[in-house]
PDB file of C-alpha atoms in Angstrom:
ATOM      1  CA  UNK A   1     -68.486 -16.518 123.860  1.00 88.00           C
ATOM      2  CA  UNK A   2     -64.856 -15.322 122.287  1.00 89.00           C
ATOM      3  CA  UNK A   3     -62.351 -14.568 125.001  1.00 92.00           C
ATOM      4  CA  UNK A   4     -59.788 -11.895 123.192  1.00 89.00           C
ATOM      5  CA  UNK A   5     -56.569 -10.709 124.853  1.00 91.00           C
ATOM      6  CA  UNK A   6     -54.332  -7.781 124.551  1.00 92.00           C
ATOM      7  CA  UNK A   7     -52.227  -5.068 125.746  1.00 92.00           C
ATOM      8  CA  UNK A   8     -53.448  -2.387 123.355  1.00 92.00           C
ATOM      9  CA  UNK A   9     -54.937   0.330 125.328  1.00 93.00           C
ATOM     10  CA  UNK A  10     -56.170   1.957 122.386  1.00 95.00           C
ATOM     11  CA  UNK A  11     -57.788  -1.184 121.644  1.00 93.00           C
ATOM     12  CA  UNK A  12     -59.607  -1.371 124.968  1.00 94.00           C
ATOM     13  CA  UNK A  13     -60.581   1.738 125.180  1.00 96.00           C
ATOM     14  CA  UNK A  14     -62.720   1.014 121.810  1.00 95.00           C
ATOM     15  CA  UNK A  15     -64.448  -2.080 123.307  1.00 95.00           C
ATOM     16  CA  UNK A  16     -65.104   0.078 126.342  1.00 96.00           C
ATOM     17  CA  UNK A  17     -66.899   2.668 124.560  1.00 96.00           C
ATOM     18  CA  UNK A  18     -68.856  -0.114 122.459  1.00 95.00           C
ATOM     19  CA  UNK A  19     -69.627  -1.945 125.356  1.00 95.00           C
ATOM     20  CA  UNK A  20     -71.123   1.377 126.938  1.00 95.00           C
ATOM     21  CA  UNK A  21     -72.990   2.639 124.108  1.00 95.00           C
ATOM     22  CA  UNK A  22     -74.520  -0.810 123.451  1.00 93.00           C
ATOM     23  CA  UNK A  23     -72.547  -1.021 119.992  1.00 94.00           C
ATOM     24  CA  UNK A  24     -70.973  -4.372 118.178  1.00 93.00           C
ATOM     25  CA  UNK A  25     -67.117  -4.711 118.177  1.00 93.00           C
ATOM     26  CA  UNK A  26     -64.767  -6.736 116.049  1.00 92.00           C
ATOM     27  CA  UNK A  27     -61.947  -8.485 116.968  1.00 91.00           C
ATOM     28  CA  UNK A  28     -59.228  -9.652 114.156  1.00 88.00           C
ATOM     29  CA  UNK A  29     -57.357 -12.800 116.087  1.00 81.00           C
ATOM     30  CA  UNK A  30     -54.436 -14.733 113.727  1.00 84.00           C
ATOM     31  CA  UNK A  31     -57.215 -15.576 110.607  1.00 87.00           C
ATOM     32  CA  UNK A  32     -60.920 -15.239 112.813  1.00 83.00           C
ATOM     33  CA  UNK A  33     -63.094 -12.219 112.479  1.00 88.00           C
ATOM     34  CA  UNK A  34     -65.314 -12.035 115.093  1.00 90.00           C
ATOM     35  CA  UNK A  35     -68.048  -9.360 115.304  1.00 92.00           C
ATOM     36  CA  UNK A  36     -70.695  -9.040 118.543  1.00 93.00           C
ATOM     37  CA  UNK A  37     -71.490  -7.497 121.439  1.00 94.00           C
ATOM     38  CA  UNK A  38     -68.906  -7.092 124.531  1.00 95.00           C
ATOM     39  CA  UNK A  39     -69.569  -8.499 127.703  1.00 95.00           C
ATOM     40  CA  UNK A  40     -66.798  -7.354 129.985  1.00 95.00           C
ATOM     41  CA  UNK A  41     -63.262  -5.771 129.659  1.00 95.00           C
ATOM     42  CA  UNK A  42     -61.549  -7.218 132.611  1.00 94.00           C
ATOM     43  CA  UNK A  43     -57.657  -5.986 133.471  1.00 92.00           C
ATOM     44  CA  UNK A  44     -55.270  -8.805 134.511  1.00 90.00           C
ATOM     45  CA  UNK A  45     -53.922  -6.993 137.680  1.00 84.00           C
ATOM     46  CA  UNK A  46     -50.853  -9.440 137.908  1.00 87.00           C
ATOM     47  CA  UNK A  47     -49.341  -8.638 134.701  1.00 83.00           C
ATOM     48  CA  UNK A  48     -46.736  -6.308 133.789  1.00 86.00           C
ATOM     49  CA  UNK A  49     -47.380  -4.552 131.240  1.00 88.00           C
ATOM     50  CA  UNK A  50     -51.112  -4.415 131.916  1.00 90.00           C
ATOM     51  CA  UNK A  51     -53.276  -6.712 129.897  1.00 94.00           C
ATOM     52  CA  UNK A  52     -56.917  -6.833 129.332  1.00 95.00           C
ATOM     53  CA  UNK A  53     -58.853  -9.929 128.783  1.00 95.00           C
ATOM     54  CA  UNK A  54     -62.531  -8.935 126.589  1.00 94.00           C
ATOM     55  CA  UNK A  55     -65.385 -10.989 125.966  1.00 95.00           C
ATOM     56  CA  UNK A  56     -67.262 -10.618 123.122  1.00 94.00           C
ATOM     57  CA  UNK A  57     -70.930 -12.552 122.217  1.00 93.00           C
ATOM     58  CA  UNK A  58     -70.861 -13.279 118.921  1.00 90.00           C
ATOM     59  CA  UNK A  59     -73.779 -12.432 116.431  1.00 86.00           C
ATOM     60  CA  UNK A  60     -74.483 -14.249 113.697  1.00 75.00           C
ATOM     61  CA  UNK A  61     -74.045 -12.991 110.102  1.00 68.00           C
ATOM     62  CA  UNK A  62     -76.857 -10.633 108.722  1.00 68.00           C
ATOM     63  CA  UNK A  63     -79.532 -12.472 106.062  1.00 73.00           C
ATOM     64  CA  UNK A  64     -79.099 -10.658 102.468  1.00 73.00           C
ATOM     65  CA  UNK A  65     -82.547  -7.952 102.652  1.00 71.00           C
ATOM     66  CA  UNK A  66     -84.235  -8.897  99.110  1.00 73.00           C
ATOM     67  CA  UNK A  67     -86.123  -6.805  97.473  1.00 68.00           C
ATOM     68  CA  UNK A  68     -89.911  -6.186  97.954  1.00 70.00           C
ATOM     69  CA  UNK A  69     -90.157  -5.970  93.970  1.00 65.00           C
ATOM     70  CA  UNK A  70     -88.293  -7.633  91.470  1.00 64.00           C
ATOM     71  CA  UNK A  71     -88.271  -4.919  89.843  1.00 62.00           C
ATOM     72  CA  UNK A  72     -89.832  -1.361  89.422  1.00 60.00           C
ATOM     73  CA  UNK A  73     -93.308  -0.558  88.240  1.00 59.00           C
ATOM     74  CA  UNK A  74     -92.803   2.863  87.509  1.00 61.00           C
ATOM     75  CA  UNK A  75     -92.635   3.285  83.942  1.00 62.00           C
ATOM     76  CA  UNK A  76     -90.455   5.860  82.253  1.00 61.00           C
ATOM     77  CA  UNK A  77     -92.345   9.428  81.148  1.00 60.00           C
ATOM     78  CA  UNK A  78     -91.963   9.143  77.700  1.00 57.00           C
ATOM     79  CA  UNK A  79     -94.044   6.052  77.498  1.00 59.00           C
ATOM     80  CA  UNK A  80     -96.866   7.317  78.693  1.00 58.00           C
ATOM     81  CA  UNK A  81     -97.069   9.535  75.217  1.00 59.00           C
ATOM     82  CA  UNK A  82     -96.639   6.871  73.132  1.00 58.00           C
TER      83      UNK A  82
END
């Protein structure tokens, strides 16, 4: 799990709204780009200005999709005249 923190409500309300439509979020943090799924947005009641502490479960990155083909089978029009 990747514990993110900030002050941004404009950032919080975007993990909110991925975390309620079931969507991955990603997080920039100094040189780490993480990308999952949020488990909680959690406001630090004790702090002023307000802070938000989010939790994010990271996914792994997607496999390349390969081809079915190597290549196409469908030959041009013209050679089927010739």
């Amino acid at each position: 799990m990747f514990t993110y923190e900030t002050a941004d409500q404009k950032e919080v309300r975007r993990f909110r709204i991925a975390q309620f439509n079931g969507r991955m979020a990603t997080v920039t943090a100094g040189e780490a780009t993480v990308t999952g799924f949020v488990r909680s947005v959690l406001e630090q009641e004790s702090s002023m200005p307000p802070r938000w502490i989010i939790t994010i479960i990271p996914t792994g990155p997607k496999e390349e999709l390969k081809p079915l083909r190597p290549s196409s089978r469908a030959r041009p029009f013209a050679e089927d005249y010739f």
